[in-house]
PDB file of C-alpha atoms in Angstrom:
ATOM      1  CA  UNK A 196     181.714 115.554  97.143  1.00 78.00           C
ATOM      2  CA  UNK A 197     181.357 116.063 100.917  1.00 76.00           C
ATOM      3  CA  UNK A 198     184.396 113.888 101.554  1.00 81.00           C
ATOM      4  CA  UNK A 199     186.505 116.110  99.320  1.00 86.00           C
ATOM      5  CA  UNK A 200     184.976 119.316 100.699  1.00 83.00           C
ATOM      6  CA  UNK A 201     185.929 118.418 104.263  1.00 81.00           C
ATOM      7  CA  UNK A 202     189.191 116.752 103.284  1.00 90.00           C
ATOM      8  CA  UNK A 203     188.275 113.557 105.115  1.00 88.00           C
ATOM      9  CA  UNK A 204     189.136 109.969 104.352  1.00 91.00           C
ATOM     10  CA  UNK A 205     186.445 107.369 103.685  1.00 87.00           C
ATOM     11  CA  UNK A 206     187.141 105.968 107.168  1.00 90.00           C
ATOM     12  CA  UNK A 207     186.609 109.401 108.742  1.00 88.00           C
ATOM     13  CA  UNK A 208     183.374 109.905 106.792  1.00 85.00           C
ATOM     14  CA  UNK A 209     182.139 106.535 108.025  1.00 85.00           C
ATOM     15  CA  UNK A 210     182.889 107.570 111.613  1.00 84.00           C
ATOM     16  CA  UNK A 211     181.094 110.862 111.060  1.00 79.00           C
ATOM     17  CA  UNK A 212     177.963 109.060 109.879  1.00 79.00           C
ATOM     18  CA  UNK A 213     178.380 106.403 112.567  1.00 79.00           C
ATOM     19  CA  UNK A 214     178.615 103.477 110.153  1.00 83.00           C
ATOM     20  CA  UNK A 215     181.286 100.888 109.537  1.00 87.00           C
ATOM     21  CA  UNK A 216     183.669 101.715 106.693  1.00 85.00           C
ATOM     22  CA  UNK A 217     182.254  98.808 104.654  1.00 85.00           C
ATOM     23  CA  UNK A 218     178.764 100.269 105.079  1.00 84.00           C
ATOM     24  CA  UNK A 219     179.997 103.700 103.984  1.00 83.00           C
ATOM     25  CA  UNK A 220     181.160 102.189 100.709  1.00 83.00           C
ATOM     26  CA  UNK A 221     177.659 100.752 100.189  1.00 84.00           C
ATOM     27  CA  UNK A 222     176.224 104.257 100.650  1.00 80.00           C
ATOM     28  CA  UNK A 223     178.602 105.912  98.213  1.00 81.00           C
ATOM     29  CA  UNK A 224     179.365 103.444  95.453  1.00 79.00           C
ATOM     30  CA  UNK A 225     178.097 100.853  93.081  1.00 74.00           C
ATOM     31  CA  UNK A 226     175.165 100.919  90.710  1.00 81.00           C
ATOM     32  CA  UNK A 227     172.551 101.463  93.400  1.00 83.00           C
ATOM     33  CA  UNK A 228     174.041 103.153  96.483  1.00 82.00           C
ATOM     34  CA  UNK A 229     172.023 103.019  99.696  1.00 83.00           C
ATOM     35  CA  UNK A 230     170.236 106.124 100.895  1.00 85.00           C
ATOM     36  CA  UNK A 231     171.511 107.832 104.031  1.00 81.00           C
ATOM     37  CA  UNK A 232     168.943 108.019 106.815  1.00 84.00           C
ATOM     38  CA  UNK A 233     167.634 111.303 108.174  1.00 88.00           C
ATOM     39  CA  UNK A 234     169.365 110.599 111.496  1.00 85.00           C
ATOM     40  CA  UNK A 235     172.731 110.119 109.836  1.00 79.00           C
ATOM     41  CA  UNK A 236     172.193 113.214 107.682  1.00 81.00           C
ATOM     42  CA  UNK A 237     171.540 115.151 110.908  1.00 86.00           C
ATOM     43  CA  UNK A 238     174.985 114.166 112.200  1.00 78.00           C
ATOM     44  CA  UNK A 239     176.544 115.528 109.028  1.00 77.00           C
ATOM     45  CA  UNK A 240     174.565 118.781 109.266  1.00 81.00           C
ATOM     46  CA  UNK A 241     175.652 119.195 112.887  1.00 82.00           C
ATOM     47  CA  UNK A 242     179.268 118.596 111.878  1.00 76.00           C
ATOM     48  CA  UNK A 243     178.988 121.411 109.340  1.00 75.00           C
ATOM     49  CA  UNK A 244     177.680 124.024 111.788  1.00 82.00           C
ATOM     50  CA  UNK A 245     179.169 123.124 115.174  1.00 74.00           C
ATOM     51  CA  UNK A 246     182.651 124.068 116.219  1.00 63.00           C
ATOM     52  CA  UNK A 247     185.029 121.390 117.492  1.00 62.00           C
ATOM     53  CA  UNK A 248     184.419 122.551 121.063  1.00 61.00           C
ATOM     54  CA  UNK A 249     180.633 122.284 120.724  1.00 56.00           C
ATOM     55  CA  UNK A 250     180.550 118.865 119.077  1.00 52.00           C
TER      56      UNK A 250
END
């Protein structure tokens, strides 16, 4: 849902969360996707509120 909201590719989402693209797929797919750590969630929250100049 976030990927679509921001209009980003899976590769760009992986960069945003500072994981390899293969790891991103493990977080978002399959029968038991991995949880995203608090640190990685912080990066996403910062992305949502900071302007391009501030980030």
